[in-house]
Amino acid sequence: MPEDTLATRPPHNLTVIVPTLMEEEAIGPVLDELLQNGYRNIIVVDGGSTDKTREIAISKGVNVCIQPGKGKADALRYGISIANTELVAVMDGDYTYPAQELQKLYQKALQGYDLVIGSRVPDPGAQPAAFKIGNKILTTFFNILFGTHLSDVLSGMYIVRKEALSNALFEMKGFSVESEIAAHIATTTGKIAEVPIRYRKRIGKKKLGKTAGIRIALDMLRLAWRYNPLLLITGTAALLLVPGLAIAAWVGYRYLFHGISHFVWGIIAIVLTAVGFIALLLAMLTVYLKHMEHRIIRTIQTLKEQTAHTPTRPE
Ligand SMILES: Nc1nc2c(ncn2[C@@H]2O[C@H](COP(=O)(O)OP(=O)(O)O)[C@@H](O)[C@H]2O)c(=O)[nH]1
Ligand SMILES: [Mg+2]
């Protein structure tokens, strides 16, 4: 009896999107592996490679298109928009992610998660130390900003439920697209899971530059400002209020018990405390607006469900 694997039962509700830029050495083996594992809905979204990437992809019989816009983010936004399945898998086209691992992510997604990230467990020598540390720092930063407990937010292999991204803005560029997807799901449905996956040595040349880490960190801050402003505002308020009140207490103590007035310190204390209080008020307003946003989203969802269930009457 044939084994009931993806090879005998390809997942019809999943599209695999492979972003590529100059991957002529890797794309052949990547697609062969996907096809051998039973995946049939495959879209290669190419960033305008001038090597044989597209030619090789076409020869494997998969869908190949040239992305609009620039960078990996625009490629994925386009790929996800043209996929007509419930689930979309993203997998880098550099041979680092074994296609066999996709099955684990798929099984997890079927349990109702909106985003399942493949958390990389690198083969020896597959990931240089600097990138390993950089990934850890950026993931920790993301966890602080969004209250998540992820171990590898920047992984290039994940499965996302298309519907869960319908309200995402997709404003980020290049390699910040992973953080944007994770930020959106974390702050909307919160249904994120991770599964460990093997990570191999890349075939071909890396596209990620050395300064990318800093850009990604700054983009995470921008995402936090958009999706989770409360933490940033209360953080700022605390940074101003704590020293402001401490200085005020010291100035008051010196004046009352020693009769010495510290005029300049007094002004500094007043300014810090006043701005800190304004930040606190802003934080309260943010909470109120967030609640309102949730109420509006819930109402829209209920309305959508009601319209979907209303039977159409014949004329
Ligand atoms: N379509 C498209 N793909 C890109 C672009 N830049 C990088 N990629 C692809 O994105 C994937 C990840 O790139 P890679 O250099 O391996 O970066 P890393 O895995 O984050 O270190 C690879 O499959 C690249 O070919 C781009 O501008 N457009
Ligand atoms: Mg890579």
GROMACS .gro file of C-alpha atoms and ligand atoms in nm:
model
  344
    1MET     CA    1   0.000   0.000   0.000
    2PRO     CA    2   0.146   0.342  -0.085
    3GLU     CA    3   0.244   0.553   0.211
    4ASP     CA    4   0.001   0.840   0.278
    5THR     CA    5   0.252   1.119   0.230
    6LEU     CA    6   0.242   1.445   0.039
    7ALA     CA    7   0.398   1.261  -0.256
    8THR     CA    8   0.077   1.060  -0.292
    9ARG     CA    9  -0.157   1.333  -0.165
   10PRO     CA   10  -0.037   1.679  -0.275
   11PRO     CA   11  -0.183   1.961  -0.066
   12HIS     CA   12  -0.431   2.141  -0.290
   13ASN     CA   13  -0.482   2.424  -0.045
   14LEU     CA   14  -0.116   2.531  -0.047
   15THR     CA   15   0.091   2.739  -0.290
   16VAL     CA   16   0.469   2.751  -0.256
   17ILE     CA   17   0.624   3.086  -0.341
   18VAL     CA   18   0.995   3.093  -0.415
   19PRO     CA   19   1.154   3.441  -0.444
   20THR     CA   20   1.468   3.438  -0.657
   21LEU     CA   21   1.739   3.677  -0.763
   22MET     CA   22   2.034   3.531  -0.954
   23GLU     CA   23   1.987   3.176  -0.825
   24GLU     CA   24   2.079   2.977  -1.138
   25GLU     CA   25   2.291   2.735  -0.937
   26ALA     CA   26   2.035   2.667  -0.665
   27ILE     CA   27   1.692   2.696  -0.828
   28GLY     CA   28   1.709   2.363  -1.016
   29PRO     CA   29   1.775   2.148  -0.705
   30VAL     CA   30   1.525   2.356  -0.501
   31LEU     CA   31   1.242   2.292  -0.749
   32ASP     CA   32   1.337   1.926  -0.804
   33GLU     CA   33   1.310   1.870  -0.429
   34LEU     CA   34   0.972   2.044  -0.405
   35LEU     CA   35   0.833   1.843  -0.697
   36GLN     CA   36   0.971   1.516  -0.557
   37ASN     CA   37   0.790   1.594  -0.232
   38GLY     CA   38   0.458   1.628  -0.408
   39TYR     CA   39   0.418   2.006  -0.425
   40ARG     CA   40   0.254   2.111  -0.751
   41ASN     CA   41   0.135   2.470  -0.692
   42ILE     CA   42   0.468   2.648  -0.718
   43ILE     CA   43   0.529   3.009  -0.819
   44VAL     CA   44   0.881   3.138  -0.871
   45VAL     CA   45   0.875   3.516  -0.832
   46ASP     CA   46   1.193   3.643  -0.986
   47GLY     CA   47   1.349   3.983  -0.921
   48GLY     CA   48   1.475   4.030  -1.278
   49SER     CA   49   1.770   3.789  -1.274
   50THR     CA   50   2.007   3.824  -1.568
   51ASP     CA   51   2.139   3.469  -1.535
   52LYS     CA   52   1.956   3.145  -1.621
   53THR     CA   53   1.729   3.140  -1.310
   54ARG     CA   54   1.399   3.188  -1.495
   55GLU     CA   55   1.496   2.959  -1.783
   56ILE     CA   56   1.578   2.675  -1.543
   57ALA     CA   57   1.258   2.733  -1.341
   58ILE     CA   58   1.044   2.726  -1.657
   59SER     CA   59   1.213   2.400  -1.766
   60LYS     CA   60   1.088   2.241  -1.442
   61GLY     CA   61   0.728   2.316  -1.541
   62VAL     CA   62   0.643   2.554  -1.255
   63ASN     CA   63   0.485   2.902  -1.278
   64VAL     CA   64   0.746   3.172  -1.322
   65CYS     CA   65   0.686   3.546  -1.314
   66ILE     CA   66   0.887   3.864  -1.288
   67GLN     CA   67   0.801   4.067  -0.982
   68PRO     CA   68   0.667   4.420  -0.995
   69GLY     CA   69   0.857   4.671  -0.779
   70LYS     CA   70   1.187   4.599  -0.611
   71GLY     CA   71   1.332   4.368  -0.348
   72LYS     CA   72   1.214   4.054  -0.172
   73ALA     CA   73   0.918   4.229  -0.002
   74ASP     CA   74   0.757   4.338  -0.330
   75ALA     CA   75   0.820   3.990  -0.472
   76LEU     CA   76   0.640   3.821  -0.182
   77ARG     CA   77   0.354   4.071  -0.175
   78TYR     CA   78   0.293   3.995  -0.542
   79GLY     CA   79   0.335   3.619  -0.502
   80ILE     CA   80   0.090   3.606  -0.212
   81SER     CA   81  -0.163   3.821  -0.401
   82ILE     CA   82  -0.172   3.586  -0.703
   83ALA     CA   83  -0.179   3.262  -0.502
   84ASN     CA   84  -0.534   3.127  -0.503
   85THR     CA   85  -0.508   2.885  -0.215
   86GLU     CA   86  -0.596   2.915   0.153
   87LEU     CA   87  -0.234   2.862   0.262
   88VAL     CA   88   0.083   3.010   0.116
   89ALA     CA   89   0.430   2.876   0.186
   90VAL     CA   90   0.732   3.097   0.133
   91MET     CA   91   1.067   2.932   0.074
   92ASP     CA   92   1.393   3.098  -0.027
   93GLY     CA   93   1.533   2.972  -0.356
   94ASP     CA   94   1.888   2.923  -0.233
   95TYR     CA   95   1.869   2.553  -0.130
   96THR     CA   96   1.906   2.634   0.242
   97TYR     CA   97   1.557   2.501   0.327
   98PRO     CA   98   1.495   2.130   0.258
   99ALA     CA   99   1.154   2.079   0.094
  100GLN     CA  100   1.090   1.778   0.322
  101GLU     CA  101   1.060   2.019   0.616
  102LEU     CA  102   0.759   2.193   0.463
  103GLN     CA  103   0.540   1.899   0.564
  104LYS     CA  104   0.595   1.975   0.936
  105LEU     CA  105   0.492   2.336   0.885
  106TYR     CA  106   0.189   2.229   0.684
  107GLN     CA  107   0.070   1.988   0.954
  108LYS     CA  108   0.103   2.263   1.213
  109ALA     CA  109  -0.085   2.513   0.993
  110LEU     CA  110  -0.372   2.263   0.965
  111GLN     CA  111  -0.411   2.290   1.343
  112GLY     CA  112  -0.542   2.643   1.286
  113TYR     CA  113  -0.231   2.861   1.301
  114ASP     CA  114  -0.218   3.167   1.076
  115LEU     CA  115   0.160   3.174   1.063
  116VAL     CA  116   0.394   2.879   1.109
  117ILE     CA  117   0.763   2.968   1.101
  118GLY     CA  118   1.037   2.715   1.034
  119SER     CA  119   1.291   2.785   1.307
  120ARG     CA  120   1.634   2.714   1.162
  121VAL     CA  121   1.863   2.452   1.310
  122PRO     CA  122   2.175   2.506   1.097
  123ASP     CA  123   2.402   2.227   0.975
  124PRO     CA  124   2.762   2.283   1.088
  125GLY     CA  125   2.901   2.571   0.880
  126ALA     CA  126   2.564   2.655   0.721
  127GLN     CA  127   2.524   2.985   0.905
  128PRO     CA  128   2.826   3.207   0.984
  129ALA     CA  129   2.854   3.306   1.354
  130ALA     CA  130   2.788   3.674   1.280
  131PHE     CA  131   2.454   3.591   1.117
  132LYS     CA  132   2.362   3.350   1.396
  133ILE     CA  133   2.421   3.622   1.658
  134GLY     CA  134   2.252   3.887   1.443
  135ASN     CA  135   1.943   3.668   1.403
  136LYS     CA  136   1.927   3.605   1.778
  137ILE     CA  137   1.956   3.977   1.861
  138LEU     CA  138   1.693   4.077   1.606
  139THR     CA  139   1.452   3.803   1.716
  140THR     CA  140   1.494   3.907   2.083
  141PHE     CA  141   1.431   4.270   1.986
  142PHE     CA  142   1.117   4.164   1.799
  143ASN     CA  143   0.997   3.956   2.098
  144ILE     CA  144   1.036   4.258   2.330
  145LEU     CA  145   0.850   4.490   2.091
  146PHE     CA  146   0.563   4.251   2.022
  147GLY     CA  147   0.543   4.033   2.332
  148THR     CA  148   0.608   3.715   2.132
  149HIS     CA  149   0.825   3.415   2.221
  150LEU     CA  150   0.975   3.338   1.882
  151SER     CA  151   1.316   3.186   1.822
  152ASP     CA  152   1.372   3.276   1.454
  153VAL     CA  153   1.149   3.553   1.322
  154LEU     CA  154   1.366   3.612   1.012
  155SER     CA  155   1.347   3.257   0.879
  156GLY     CA  156   1.296   3.228   0.503
  157MET     CA  157   1.058   2.930   0.532
  158TYR     CA  158   0.708   2.978   0.666
  159ILE     CA  159   0.343   2.911   0.592
  160VAL     CA  160   0.088   3.187   0.624
  161ARG     CA  161  -0.290   3.183   0.593
  162LYS     CA  162  -0.372   3.421   0.311
  163GLU     CA  163  -0.689   3.553   0.471
  164ALA     CA  164  -0.503   3.653   0.788
  165LEU     CA  165  -0.295   3.893   0.577
  166SER     CA  166  -0.590   4.058   0.403
  167ASN     CA  167  -0.560   4.379   0.607
  168ALA     CA  168  -0.179   4.389   0.616
  169LEU     CA  169  -0.029   4.707   0.475
  170PHE     CA  170   0.292   4.557   0.336
  171GLU     CA  171   0.491   4.877   0.356
  172MET     CA  172   0.827   4.725   0.441
  173LYS     CA  173   1.107   4.684   0.193
  174GLY     CA  174   1.347   4.400   0.120
  175PHE     CA  175   1.432   4.165   0.402
  176SER     CA  176   1.196   4.327   0.656
  177VAL     CA  177   0.898   4.153   0.498
  178GLU     CA  178   0.928   3.858   0.739
  179SER     CA  179   0.910   4.090   1.042
  180GLU     CA  180   0.610   4.268   0.891
  181ILE     CA  181   0.415   3.946   0.838
  182ALA     CA  182   0.500   3.825   1.191
  183ALA     CA  183   0.413   4.167   1.343
  184HIS     CA  184   0.078   4.169   1.164
  185ILE     CA  185  -0.022   3.819   1.276
  186ALA     CA  186   0.116   3.870   1.631
  187THR     CA  187  -0.094   4.182   1.684
  188THR     CA  188  -0.411   4.066   1.509
  189THR     CA  189  -0.496   3.697   1.554
  190GLY     CA  190  -0.186   3.603   1.754
  191LYS     CA  191  -0.195   3.251   1.606
  192ILE     CA  192   0.176   3.198   1.545
  193ALA     CA  193   0.365   2.873   1.587
  194GLU     CA  194   0.719   2.760   1.517
  195VAL     CA  195   0.861   2.422   1.425
  196PRO     CA  196   1.234   2.340   1.413
  197ILE     CA  197   1.370   2.276   1.063
  198ARG     CA  198   1.705   2.182   0.918
  199TYR     CA  199   1.900   2.468   0.755
  200ARG     CA  200   2.162   2.381   0.494
  201LYS     CA  201   2.455   2.558   0.341
  202ARG     CA  202   2.350   2.792   0.064
  203ILE     CA  203   2.426   2.723  -0.303
  204GLY     CA  204   2.532   3.044  -0.482
  205LYS     CA  205   2.587   3.394  -0.353
  206LYS     CA  206   2.411   3.564  -0.059
  207LYS     CA  207   2.202   3.878  -0.136
  208LEU     CA  208   2.171   4.006   0.220
  209GLY     CA  209   2.417   4.292   0.282
  210LYS     CA  210   2.618   4.351   0.599
  211THR     CA  211   2.416   4.655   0.707
  212ALA     CA  212   2.087   4.468   0.665
  213GLY     CA  213   2.071   4.394   1.040
  214ILE     CA  214   2.054   4.762   1.129
  215ARG     CA  215   1.791   4.828   0.863
  216ILE     CA  216   1.581   4.537   0.987
  217ALA     CA  217   1.608   4.659   1.351
  218LEU     CA  218   1.495   5.011   1.248
  219ASP     CA  219   1.208   4.862   1.049
  220MET     CA  220   1.105   4.659   1.355
  221LEU     CA  221   1.081   4.987   1.550
  222ARG     CA  222   0.864   5.134   1.275
  223LEU     CA  223   0.647   4.823   1.281
  224ALA     CA  224   0.614   4.850   1.660
  225TRP     CA  225   0.508   5.211   1.620
  226ARG     CA  226   0.238   5.101   1.377
  227TYR     CA  227   0.121   4.780   1.543
  228ASN     CA  228   0.208   4.811   1.912
  229PRO     CA  229   0.261   5.181   1.991
  230LEU     CA  230   0.166   5.138   2.355
  231LEU     CA  231   0.497   4.979   2.451
  232LEU     CA  232   0.701   5.252   2.281
  233ILE     CA  233   0.495   5.533   2.436
  234THR     CA  234   0.492   5.391   2.790
  235GLY     CA  235   0.866   5.322   2.751
  236THR     CA  236   0.926   5.686   2.659
  237ALA     CA  237   0.700   5.804   2.941
  238ALA     CA  238   0.892   5.594   3.193
  239LEU     CA  239   1.227   5.718   3.057
  240LEU     CA  240   1.116   6.079   3.116
  241LEU     CA  241   0.907   6.043   3.430
  242VAL     CA  242   1.148   5.838   3.638
  243PRO     CA  243   1.443   6.083   3.620
  244GLY     CA  244   1.202   6.382   3.619
  245LEU     CA  245   1.037   6.280   3.947
  246ALA     CA  246   1.369   6.176   4.102
  247ILE     CA  247   1.526   6.516   4.025
  248ALA     CA  248   1.213   6.695   4.150
  249ALA     CA  249   1.232   6.503   4.479
  250TRP     CA  250   1.599   6.590   4.522
  251VAL     CA  251   1.542   6.960   4.438
  252GLY     CA  252   1.251   6.970   4.686
  253TYR     CA  253   1.457   6.800   4.956
  254ARG     CA  254   1.750   7.042   4.912
  255TYR     CA  255   1.518   7.342   4.924
  256LEU     CA  256   1.314   7.230   5.225
  257PHE     CA  257   1.589   7.087   5.443
  258HIS     CA  258   1.895   7.285   5.336
  259GLY     CA  259   1.741   7.603   5.206
  260ILE     CA  260   1.933   7.573   4.877
  261SER     CA  261   1.740   7.629   4.552
  262HIS     CA  262   1.858   7.453   4.235
  263PHE     CA  263   1.690   7.663   3.973
  264VAL     CA  264   1.816   7.491   3.657
  265TRP     CA  265   1.760   7.140   3.797
  266GLY     CA  266   1.410   7.249   3.896
  267ILE     CA  267   1.330   7.350   3.539
  268ILE     CA  268   1.476   7.025   3.404
  269ALA     CA  269   1.261   6.826   3.648
  270ILE     CA  270   0.946   7.015   3.547
  271VAL     CA  271   1.010   6.967   3.174
  272LEU     CA  272   1.088   6.595   3.207
  273THR     CA  273   0.786   6.531   3.428
  274ALA     CA  274   0.549   6.734   3.210
  275VAL     CA  275   0.654   6.564   2.886
  276GLY     CA  276   0.645   6.227   3.063
  277PHE     CA  277   0.286   6.292   3.173
  278ILE     CA  278   0.185   6.389   2.820
  279ALA     CA  279   0.336   6.059   2.698
  280LEU     CA  280   0.131   5.875   2.960
  281LEU     CA  281  -0.186   6.048   2.842
  282LEU     CA  282  -0.098   5.952   2.485
  283ALA     CA  283  -0.055   5.593   2.602
  284MET     CA  284  -0.407   5.599   2.749
  285LEU     CA  285  -0.542   5.737   2.424
  286THR     CA  286  -0.360   5.459   2.238
  287VAL     CA  287  -0.525   5.193   2.454
  288TYR     CA  288  -0.862   5.349   2.384
  289LEU     CA  289  -0.798   5.360   2.007
  290LYS     CA  290  -0.673   4.998   2.006
  291HIS     CA  291  -0.993   4.887   2.179
  292MET     CA  292  -1.194   5.079   1.925
  293GLU     CA  293  -0.999   4.919   1.639
  294HIS     CA  294  -1.070   4.572   1.779
  295ARG     CA  295  -1.439   4.651   1.815
  296ILE     CA  296  -1.455   4.773   1.455
  297ILE     CA  297  -1.269   4.465   1.324
  298ARG     CA  298  -1.501   4.235   1.523
  299THR     CA  299  -1.808   4.411   1.386
  300ILE     CA  300  -1.677   4.386   1.029
  301GLN     CA  301  -1.606   4.015   1.078
  302THR     CA  302  -1.956   3.950   1.216
  303LEU     CA  303  -2.108   4.140   0.924
  304LYS     CA  304  -1.894   3.943   0.678
  305GLU     CA  305  -2.004   3.612   0.833
  306GLN     CA  306  -2.368   3.719   0.828
  307THR     CA  307  -2.353   3.814   0.458
  308ALA     CA  308  -2.175   3.489   0.377
  309HIS     CA  309  -2.452   3.289   0.546
  310THR     CA  310  -2.745   3.481   0.403
  311PRO     CA  311  -2.899   3.265   0.128
  312THR     CA  312  -2.948   3.450  -0.200
  313ARG     CA  313  -3.318   3.477  -0.276
  314PRO     CA  314  -3.440   3.409  -0.631
  315GLU     CA  315  -3.592   3.714  -0.801
  316LIG     N1  316   1.231   3.817  -0.624
  316LIG     C1  317   1.336   3.855  -0.549
  316LIG     N2  318   1.403   3.767  -0.471
  316LIG     C2  319   1.508   3.810  -0.398
  316LIG     C3  320   1.551   3.944  -0.398
  316LIG     N3  321   1.658   3.956  -0.314
  316LIG     C4  322   1.680   3.831  -0.265
  316LIG     N4  323   1.592   3.744  -0.314
  316LIG     C5  324   1.579   3.601  -0.285
  316LIG     O1  325   1.543   3.589  -0.149
  316LIG     C6  326   1.602   3.471  -0.093
  316LIG     C7  327   1.685   3.506   0.030
  316LIG     O2  328   1.803   3.571  -0.007
  316LIG     P1  329   1.943   3.537   0.058
  316LIG     O3  330   2.049   3.607  -0.016
  316LIG     O4  331   1.959   3.389   0.071
  316LIG     O5  332   1.930   3.604   0.198
  316LIG     P2  333   1.924   3.536   0.344
  316LIG     O6  334   1.872   3.396   0.327
  316LIG     O7  335   1.832   3.621   0.423
  316LIG     O8  336   2.062   3.540   0.390
  316LIG     C8  337   1.682   3.407  -0.204
  316LIG     O9  338   1.606   3.307  -0.266
  316LIG     C9  339   1.707   3.523  -0.300
  316LIG    O10  340   1.727   3.480  -0.432
  316LIG    C10  341   1.477   4.037  -0.481
  316LIG    O11  342   1.507   4.156  -0.489
  316LIG     N5  343   1.372   3.988  -0.552
  317MG      MG  344   1.947   3.240   0.231
   0.00000   0.00000   0.00000
